[in-house]
Amino acid sequence: MTTSIRAEIPDRLVQQAAILVHDGWASDLDEILIDALRRYLSSHSAELSETFVREDLEWGLRGDG
Amino acid sequence: MATASRIARVVVCDAGPLIHLDELDSLRLLCDFPSVLVPEVVWAEAERHRPHLFDTSSPSFARVTPQHPPRPALAALSRLMPLHSGETQALQIAEEHGADLLLTDDTAARLAARELQLPVHGTLGILLRAIRRGQRSAQQVLDLVRAIPERSTLHIKPSLLLEVMAEVERTLG
C-alpha cells in the first residue's frame, strides 16, 4: 500500500536527483525520495530519542563532567 | 553542592541546546564550563531564532570556524544521517578541538557523535546536571523540566518527561 504526497522541493535537489536517475544510480525520483525518508526515519527514531533522554538523565544526575 | 568531578574543559554547542536553554532562561547554566565553542553556522542559526542570545558576556562563547575539511568518516555520516550544516560543523569542531563534551538535541547528530566516539549530551542533561553541580535546586530543575513543553521548542514525549521527573524526585527527594 502506498500514499501519494505533494511536496515543495528545491529545484537544485530535484536536479541533483534527476542526474542520479539519468546516470542509473536510481530507477526514478520516487525511489530516491523513499530512500531519503527511510534514512531520515531510521536516524530519528522514537526509540533512539528515548535512549538519548535516558542517557541525559543518567549523566545529569549521576555522571561526571 | 558541587561535586569534585572533572569539568569538561572543551565544550562545543549545537544550536538546539543554545536555543532551548535560552527559551527556558537557563543559558547561564553553561557558565559552569570555562568556555563554549560555537561553530560559525550554529552561531548564525541560533541568532536567527534568538536575536539577543549572544548579547551576554556570560557564559563565555567563542565563535569558531573549522580549520580543515571534515574527515571522510564525518563527511560520510553527514550525508547518510543526513545532518544539517550546523550539526556537521559542530561535530567537526568537536573533533578538531578534542572536545570533552558536545551538546546537541538532534537525534541524528547524537548518533553520529556516538559513531565518532565523541561524548555527547543535550539540553535535558544540562538542566539535570545543574542539580549535581549545585547550580539549581532539585525543585527549580523540576519546574524547568515541567515547563519544557510550554516554554521551549524542545520536543520530548510527555510520558517520558514524567518519567524523568519521577526519577529526579526518587533520587533526590
PDB file of C-alpha atoms in Angstrom:
ATOM      1  CA  MET A   1       0.000   0.000   0.000  1.00  0.00           C
ATOM      2  CA  THR A   2       1.292   3.465  -0.837  1.00  0.00           C
ATOM      3  CA  THR A   3       0.215   7.069  -0.288  1.00  0.00           C
ATOM      4  CA  SER A   4       0.728   9.909  -2.737  1.00  0.00           C
ATOM      5  CA  ILE A   5       2.095  13.134  -1.278  1.00  0.00           C
ATOM      6  CA  ARG A   6       2.574  16.605  -2.691  1.00  0.00           C
ATOM      7  CA  ALA A   7       5.703  18.471  -1.583  1.00  0.00           C
ATOM      8  CA  GLU A   8       7.609  21.632  -2.488  1.00  0.00           C
ATOM      9  CA  ILE A   9      11.211  20.585  -3.160  1.00  0.00           C
ATOM     10  CA  PRO A  10      14.035  22.988  -4.076  1.00  0.00           C
ATOM     11  CA  ASP A  11      14.866  22.861  -7.796  1.00  0.00           C
ATOM     12  CA  ARG A  12      18.524  22.196  -7.046  1.00  0.00           C
ATOM     13  CA  LEU A  13      17.703  18.978  -5.159  1.00  0.00           C
ATOM     14  CA  VAL A  14      15.393  17.772  -7.903  1.00  0.00           C
ATOM     15  CA  GLN A  15      18.098  18.440 -10.498  1.00  0.00           C
ATOM     16  CA  GLN A  16      20.667  16.503  -8.462  1.00  0.00           C
ATOM     17  CA  ALA A  17      18.235  13.621  -8.087  1.00  0.00           C
ATOM     18  CA  ALA A  18      17.490  13.672 -11.816  1.00  0.00           C
ATOM     19  CA  ILE A  19      21.208  13.301 -12.545  1.00  0.00           C
ATOM     20  CA  LEU A  20      21.345  10.208 -10.314  1.00  0.00           C
ATOM     21  CA  VAL A  21      18.395   8.708 -12.164  1.00  0.00           C
ATOM     22  CA  HIS A  22      19.870   9.609 -15.558  1.00  0.00           C
ATOM     23  CA  ASP A  23      23.197   8.010 -14.637  1.00  0.00           C
ATOM     24  CA  GLY A  24      21.470   4.852 -13.491  1.00  0.00           C
ATOM     25  CA  TRP A  25      22.092   5.118  -9.713  1.00  0.00           C
ATOM     26  CA  ALA A  26      18.359   5.083  -9.022  1.00  0.00           C
ATOM     27  CA  SER A  27      15.379   3.928 -11.050  1.00  0.00           C
ATOM     28  CA  ASP A  28      13.302   7.072 -10.527  1.00  0.00           C
ATOM     29  CA  LEU A  29      12.713  10.083  -8.282  1.00  0.00           C
ATOM     30  CA  ASP A  30      10.226   8.128  -6.146  1.00  0.00           C
ATOM     31  CA  GLU A  31      12.910   5.622  -5.223  1.00  0.00           C
ATOM     32  CA  ILE A  32      15.252   8.426  -4.123  1.00  0.00           C
ATOM     33  CA  LEU A  33      12.577  10.130  -2.035  1.00  0.00           C
ATOM     34  CA  ILE A  34      11.538   6.860  -0.354  1.00  0.00           C
ATOM     35  CA  ASP A  35      15.174   6.053   0.429  1.00  0.00           C
ATOM     36  CA  ALA A  36      15.791   9.570   1.795  1.00  0.00           C
ATOM     37  CA  LEU A  37      12.714   9.326   4.039  1.00  0.00           C
ATOM     38  CA  ARG A  38      13.677   5.848   5.212  1.00  0.00           C
ATOM     39  CA  ARG A  39      17.176   7.021   6.133  1.00  0.00           C
ATOM     40  CA  TYR A  40      15.801  10.063   7.939  1.00  0.00           C
ATOM     41  CA  LEU A  41      13.345   7.967   9.945  1.00  0.00           C
ATOM     42  CA  SER A  42      15.992   5.420  10.897  1.00  0.00           C
ATOM     43  CA  SER A  43      18.277   8.123  12.293  1.00  0.00           C
ATOM     44  CA  HIS A  44      15.451   9.966  14.074  1.00  0.00           C
ATOM     45  CA  SER A  45      13.563   7.028  15.543  1.00  0.00           C
ATOM     46  CA  ALA A  46      11.479   7.397  18.698  1.00  0.00           C
ATOM     47  CA  GLU A  47      13.433   4.572  20.288  1.00  0.00           C
ATOM     48  CA  LEU A  48      16.711   6.382  19.692  1.00  0.00           C
ATOM     49  CA  SER A  49      15.339   9.673  21.047  1.00  0.00           C
ATOM     50  CA  GLU A  50      14.180   7.866  24.180  1.00  0.00           C
ATOM     51  CA  THR A  51      17.608   6.285  24.633  1.00  0.00           C
ATOM     52  CA  PHE A  52      19.250   9.703  24.478  1.00  0.00           C
ATOM     53  CA  VAL A  53      16.819  11.173  27.019  1.00  0.00           C
ATOM     54  CA  ARG A  54      17.686   8.326  29.397  1.00  0.00           C
ATOM     55  CA  GLU A  55      21.412   8.909  28.806  1.00  0.00           C
ATOM     56  CA  ASP A  56      20.937  12.591  29.667  1.00  0.00           C
ATOM     57  CA  LEU A  57      19.016  11.623  32.806  1.00  0.00           C
ATOM     58  CA  GLU A  58      21.792   9.334  33.991  1.00  0.00           C
ATOM     59  CA  TRP A  59      24.603  11.761  33.129  1.00  0.00           C
ATOM     60  CA  GLY A  60      22.749  14.738  34.538  1.00  0.00           C
ATOM     61  CA  LEU A  61      22.065  13.161  37.901  1.00  0.00           C
ATOM     62  CA  ARG A  62      24.997  10.818  38.394  1.00  0.00           C
ATOM     63  CA  GLY A  63      27.513  11.452  35.621  1.00  0.00           C
ATOM     64  CA  ASP A  64      30.891  13.059  35.510  1.00  0.00           C
ATOM     65  CA  GLY A  65      31.928  16.368  33.977  1.00  0.00           C
TER      66      GLY A  65
ATOM     67  CA  MET B   1      26.745  21.421  46.445  1.00  0.00           C
ATOM     68  CA  ALA B   2      29.120  20.986  43.529  1.00  0.00           C
ATOM     69  CA  THR B   3      30.978  17.714  43.403  1.00  0.00           C
ATOM     70  CA  ALA B   4      34.695  17.399  42.742  1.00  0.00           C
ATOM     71  CA  SER B   5      34.125  15.669  39.392  1.00  0.00           C
ATOM     72  CA  ARG B   6      36.229  16.860  36.472  1.00  0.00           C
ATOM     73  CA  ILE B   7      34.543  19.610  34.494  1.00  0.00           C
ATOM     74  CA  ALA B   8      34.512  19.360  30.724  1.00  0.00           C
ATOM     75  CA  ARG B   9      37.091  21.908  29.505  1.00  0.00           C
ATOM     76  CA  VAL B  10      36.346  21.877  25.807  1.00  0.00           C
ATOM     77  CA  VAL B  11      32.624  22.145  25.153  1.00  0.00           C
ATOM     78  CA  VAL B  12      31.111  22.531  21.685  1.00  0.00           C
ATOM     79  CA  CYS B  13      27.477  23.506  21.340  1.00  0.00           C
ATOM     80  CA  ASP B  14      24.995  22.957  18.541  1.00  0.00           C
ATOM     81  CA  ALA B  15      22.058  25.341  18.017  1.00  0.00           C
ATOM     82  CA  GLY B  16      19.403  23.252  19.796  1.00  0.00           C
ATOM     83  CA  PRO B  17      20.727  23.484  23.373  1.00  0.00           C
ATOM     84  CA  LEU B  18      21.554  27.200  22.940  1.00  0.00           C
ATOM     85  CA  ILE B  19      18.023  27.955  21.790  1.00  0.00           C
ATOM     86  CA  HIS B  20      16.266  25.653  24.249  1.00  0.00           C
ATOM     87  CA  LEU B  21      18.265  26.806  27.268  1.00  0.00           C
ATOM     88  CA  ASP B  22      17.633  30.430  26.298  1.00  0.00           C
ATOM     89  CA  GLU B  23      13.911  29.738  25.954  1.00  0.00           C
ATOM     90  CA  LEU B  24      14.000  28.362  29.499  1.00  0.00           C
ATOM     91  CA  ASP B  25      16.035  31.336  30.813  1.00  0.00           C
ATOM     92  CA  SER B  26      18.745  28.850  31.670  1.00  0.00           C
ATOM     93  CA  LEU B  27      21.590  29.773  29.337  1.00  0.00           C
ATOM     94  CA  ARG B  28      23.658  30.718  32.372  1.00  0.00           C
ATOM     95  CA  LEU B  29      23.936  27.034  33.257  1.00  0.00           C
ATOM     96  CA  LEU B  30      26.664  26.951  30.595  1.00  0.00           C
ATOM     97  CA  CYS B  31      28.724  29.336  32.758  1.00  0.00           C
ATOM     98  CA  ASP B  32      29.926  26.248  34.587  1.00  0.00           C
ATOM     99  CA  PHE B  33      32.183  25.496  31.619  1.00  0.00           C
ATOM    100  CA  PRO B  34      35.343  27.604  31.029  1.00  0.00           C
ATOM    101  CA  SER B  35      34.187  28.415  27.508  1.00  0.00           C
ATOM    102  CA  VAL B  36      31.711  27.129  24.973  1.00  0.00           C
ATOM    103  CA  LEU B  37      32.782  26.819  21.345  1.00  0.00           C
ATOM    104  CA  VAL B  38      30.010  27.751  18.920  1.00  0.00           C
ATOM    105  CA  PRO B  39      30.561  26.886  15.250  1.00  0.00           C
ATOM    106  CA  GLU B  40      30.060  29.772  12.819  1.00  0.00           C
ATOM    107  CA  VAL B  41      26.980  28.236  11.157  1.00  0.00           C
ATOM    108  CA  VAL B  42      25.439  27.374  14.539  1.00  0.00           C
ATOM    109  CA  TRP B  43      26.037  30.908  15.776  1.00  0.00           C
ATOM    110  CA  ALA B  44      24.085  32.327  12.823  1.00  0.00           C
ATOM    111  CA  GLU B  45      21.268  29.801  13.251  1.00  0.00           C
ATOM    112  CA  ALA B  46      20.910  30.431  16.980  1.00  0.00           C
ATOM    113  CA  GLU B  47      20.976  34.192  16.460  1.00  0.00           C
ATOM    114  CA  ARG B  48      18.267  33.908  13.817  1.00  0.00           C
ATOM    115  CA  HIS B  49      15.976  32.177  16.326  1.00  0.00           C
ATOM    116  CA  ARG B  50      17.022  34.165  19.408  1.00  0.00           C
ATOM    117  CA  PRO B  51      18.468  37.534  18.274  1.00  0.00           C
ATOM    118  CA  HIS B  52      19.765  38.524  21.741  1.00  0.00           C
ATOM    119  CA  LEU B  53      21.179  35.148  22.682  1.00  0.00           C
ATOM    120  CA  PHE B  54      24.824  36.180  22.399  1.00  0.00           C
ATOM    121  CA  ASP B  55      24.415  39.664  23.875  1.00  0.00           C
ATOM    122  CA  THR B  56      25.556  38.372  27.246  1.00  0.00           C
ATOM    123  CA  SER B  57      29.257  38.078  28.092  1.00  0.00           C
ATOM    124  CA  SER B  58      28.481  35.172  30.360  1.00  0.00           C
ATOM    125  CA  PRO B  59      28.649  32.307  29.529  1.00  0.00           C
ATOM    126  CA  SER B  60      31.835  32.763  27.562  1.00  0.00           C
ATOM    127  CA  PHE B  61      31.015  31.879  23.960  1.00  0.00           C
ATOM    128  CA  ALA B  62      33.737  31.569  21.329  1.00  0.00           C
ATOM    129  CA  ARG B  63      32.704  31.719  17.673  1.00  0.00           C
ATOM    130  CA  VAL B  64      34.827  29.246  15.731  1.00  0.00           C
ATOM    131  CA  THR B  65      35.203  28.016  12.170  1.00  0.00           C
ATOM    132  CA  PRO B  66      36.566  24.630  11.135  1.00  0.00           C
ATOM    133  CA  GLN B  67      40.232  24.687  10.153  1.00  0.00           C
ATOM    134  CA  HIS B  68      40.128  21.723   7.785  1.00  0.00           C
ATOM    135  CA  PRO B  69      37.620  19.890   5.604  1.00  0.00           C
ATOM    136  CA  PRO B  70      35.674  17.226   7.546  1.00  0.00           C
ATOM    137  CA  ARG B  71      37.323  13.821   7.889  1.00  0.00           C
ATOM    138  CA  PRO B  72      35.946  11.223   5.449  1.00  0.00           C
ATOM    139  CA  ALA B  73      34.137   9.407   8.294  1.00  0.00           C
ATOM    140  CA  LEU B  74      32.301  12.570   9.304  1.00  0.00           C
ATOM    141  CA  ALA B  75      31.596  13.556   5.711  1.00  0.00           C
ATOM    142  CA  ALA B  76      30.052  10.130   5.107  1.00  0.00           C
ATOM    143  CA  LEU B  77      27.960  10.264   8.293  1.00  0.00           C
ATOM    144  CA  SER B  78      26.794  13.752   7.421  1.00  0.00           C
ATOM    145  CA  ARG B  79      25.452  12.530   4.098  1.00  0.00           C
ATOM    146  CA  LEU B  80      23.997   9.299   5.450  1.00  0.00           C
ATOM    147  CA  MET B  81      22.115  10.582   8.504  1.00  0.00           C
ATOM    148  CA  PRO B  82      21.564  13.234   6.993  1.00  0.00           C
ATOM    149  CA  LEU B  83      22.936  16.116   9.080  1.00  0.00           C
ATOM    150  CA  HIS B  84      22.414  19.850   8.627  1.00  0.00           C
ATOM    151  CA  SER B  85      25.418  22.097   8.112  1.00  0.00           C
ATOM    152  CA  GLY B  86      25.342  23.328  11.724  1.00  0.00           C
ATOM    153  CA  GLU B  87      25.330  19.819  13.118  1.00  0.00           C
ATOM    154  CA  THR B  88      28.122  18.740  10.788  1.00  0.00           C
ATOM    155  CA  GLN B  89      30.193  21.765  11.747  1.00  0.00           C
ATOM    156  CA  ALA B  90      29.586  21.139  15.460  1.00  0.00           C
ATOM    157  CA  LEU B  91      30.857  17.571  15.066  1.00  0.00           C
ATOM    158  CA  GLN B  92      33.801  18.805  13.034  1.00  0.00           C
ATOM    159  CA  ILE B  93      34.774  21.444  15.599  1.00  0.00           C
ATOM    160  CA  ALA B  94      34.374  18.873  18.366  1.00  0.00           C
ATOM    161  CA  GLU B  95      36.793  16.563  16.562  1.00  0.00           C
ATOM    162  CA  GLU B  96      39.294  19.317  15.746  1.00  0.00           C
ATOM    163  CA  HIS B  97      39.374  20.653  19.308  1.00  0.00           C
ATOM    164  CA  GLY B  98      39.237  17.263  21.039  1.00  0.00           C
ATOM    165  CA  ALA B  99      36.006  18.220  22.797  1.00  0.00           C
ATOM    166  CA  ASP B 100      35.232  16.747  26.206  1.00  0.00           C
ATOM    167  CA  LEU B 101      31.581  17.399  25.538  1.00  0.00           C
ATOM    168  CA  LEU B 102      29.370  18.075  22.550  1.00  0.00           C
ATOM    169  CA  LEU B 103      25.925  19.483  23.227  1.00  0.00           C
ATOM    170  CA  THR B 104      23.180  18.778  20.697  1.00  0.00           C
ATOM    171  CA  ASP B 105      19.493  17.924  20.804  1.00  0.00           C
ATOM    172  CA  ASP B 106      19.393  16.440  17.341  1.00  0.00           C
ATOM    173  CA  THR B 107      18.964  12.680  17.358  1.00  0.00           C
ATOM    174  CA  ALA B 108      20.939  12.101  14.169  1.00  0.00           C
ATOM    175  CA  ALA B 109      23.783  14.338  15.336  1.00  0.00           C
ATOM    176  CA  ARG B 110      23.923  12.432  18.619  1.00  0.00           C
ATOM    177  CA  LEU B 111      24.017   9.179  16.742  1.00  0.00           C
ATOM    178  CA  ALA B 112      26.841  10.495  14.573  1.00  0.00           C
ATOM    179  CA  ALA B 113      28.718  11.714  17.676  1.00  0.00           C
ATOM    180  CA  ARG B 114      28.417   8.257  19.154  1.00  0.00           C
ATOM    181  CA  GLU B 115      29.852   6.768  15.954  1.00  0.00           C
ATOM    182  CA  LEU B 116      32.753   9.211  16.181  1.00  0.00           C
ATOM    183  CA  GLN B 117      33.205   8.403  19.898  1.00  0.00           C
ATOM    184  CA  LEU B 118      32.534  11.962  20.996  1.00  0.00           C
ATOM    185  CA  PRO B 119      30.971  12.475  24.446  1.00  0.00           C
ATOM    186  CA  VAL B 120      27.550  13.986  23.756  1.00  0.00           C
ATOM    187  CA  HIS B 121      24.562  15.229  25.748  1.00  0.00           C
ATOM    188  CA  GLY B 122      21.677  17.625  25.323  1.00  0.00           C
ATOM    189  CA  THR B 123      19.570  20.319  26.946  1.00  0.00           C
ATOM    190  CA  LEU B 124      17.922  17.922  29.361  1.00  0.00           C
ATOM    191  CA  GLY B 125      21.314  16.693  30.546  1.00  0.00           C
ATOM    192  CA  ILE B 126      22.467  20.261  31.193  1.00  0.00           C
ATOM    193  CA  LEU B 127      19.299  21.015  33.177  1.00  0.00           C
ATOM    194  CA  LEU B 128      19.642  17.896  35.337  1.00  0.00           C
ATOM    195  CA  ARG B 129      23.377  18.389  35.728  1.00  0.00           C
ATOM    196  CA  ALA B 130      22.582  21.747  37.338  1.00  0.00           C
ATOM    197  CA  ILE B 131      21.388  19.853  40.432  1.00  0.00           C
ATOM    198  CA  ARG B 132      24.560  17.784  40.631  1.00  0.00           C
ATOM    199  CA  ARG B 133      26.705  20.886  40.136  1.00  0.00           C
ATOM    200  CA  GLY B 134      24.835  22.913  42.728  1.00  0.00           C
ATOM    201  CA  GLN B 135      23.688  25.491  40.171  1.00  0.00           C
ATOM    202  CA  ARG B 136      19.976  24.911  40.842  1.00  0.00           C
ATOM    203  CA  SER B 137      17.929  23.092  43.452  1.00  0.00           C
ATOM    204  CA  ALA B 138      16.144  19.879  42.521  1.00  0.00           C
ATOM    205  CA  GLN B 139      12.815  21.727  42.785  1.00  0.00           C
ATOM    206  CA  GLN B 140      13.995  24.510  40.464  1.00  0.00           C
ATOM    207  CA  VAL B 141      15.114  21.973  37.885  1.00  0.00           C
ATOM    208  CA  LEU B 142      11.878  20.011  38.218  1.00  0.00           C
ATOM    209  CA  ASP B 143       9.981  23.219  37.498  1.00  0.00           C
ATOM    210  CA  LEU B 144      12.130  23.816  34.410  1.00  0.00           C
ATOM    211  CA  VAL B 145      11.695  20.260  33.155  1.00  0.00           C
ATOM    212  CA  ARG B 146       7.932  20.526  33.710  1.00  0.00           C
ATOM    213  CA  ALA B 147       7.916  23.778  31.704  1.00  0.00           C
ATOM    214  CA  ILE B 148       9.734  22.331  28.670  1.00  0.00           C
ATOM    215  CA  PRO B 149       6.565  21.690  26.586  1.00  0.00           C
ATOM    216  CA  GLU B 150       5.106  25.176  27.124  1.00  0.00           C
ATOM    217  CA  ARG B 151       8.212  27.334  27.277  1.00  0.00           C
ATOM    218  CA  SER B 152      10.543  25.698  24.813  1.00  0.00           C
ATOM    219  CA  THR B 153      10.647  24.163  21.356  1.00  0.00           C
ATOM    220  CA  LEU B 154      12.389  21.054  22.682  1.00  0.00           C
ATOM    221  CA  HIS B 155      10.203  18.046  21.937  1.00  0.00           C
ATOM    222  CA  ILE B 156      10.170  15.212  24.454  1.00  0.00           C
ATOM    223  CA  LYS B 157       7.368  12.654  24.720  1.00  0.00           C
ATOM    224  CA  PRO B 158       5.156  13.727  27.677  1.00  0.00           C
ATOM    225  CA  SER B 159       5.180  10.282  29.316  1.00  0.00           C
ATOM    226  CA  LEU B 160       8.988  10.227  29.150  1.00  0.00           C
ATOM    227  CA  LEU B 161       9.166  13.687  30.679  1.00  0.00           C
ATOM    228  CA  LEU B 162       7.004  12.459  33.585  1.00  0.00           C
ATOM    229  CA  GLU B 163       9.339   9.508  33.958  1.00  0.00           C
ATOM    230  CA  VAL B 164      12.335  11.853  34.118  1.00  0.00           C
ATOM    231  CA  MET B 165      10.666  13.987  36.799  1.00  0.00           C
ATOM    232  CA  ALA B 166       9.744  10.886  38.818  1.00  0.00           C
ATOM    233  CA  GLU B 167      13.357   9.680  38.662  1.00  0.00           C
ATOM    234  CA  VAL B 168      14.639  13.073  39.846  1.00  0.00           C
ATOM    235  CA  GLU B 169      12.184  13.033  42.765  1.00  0.00           C
ATOM    236  CA  ARG B 170      13.025   9.423  43.609  1.00  0.00           C
ATOM    237  CA  THR B 171      16.781  10.049  43.513  1.00  0.00           C
ATOM    238  CA  LEU B 172      16.910  13.423  45.198  1.00  0.00           C
ATOM    239  CA  GLY B 173      13.595  13.683  47.022  1.00  0.00           C
TER     240      GLY B 173
END
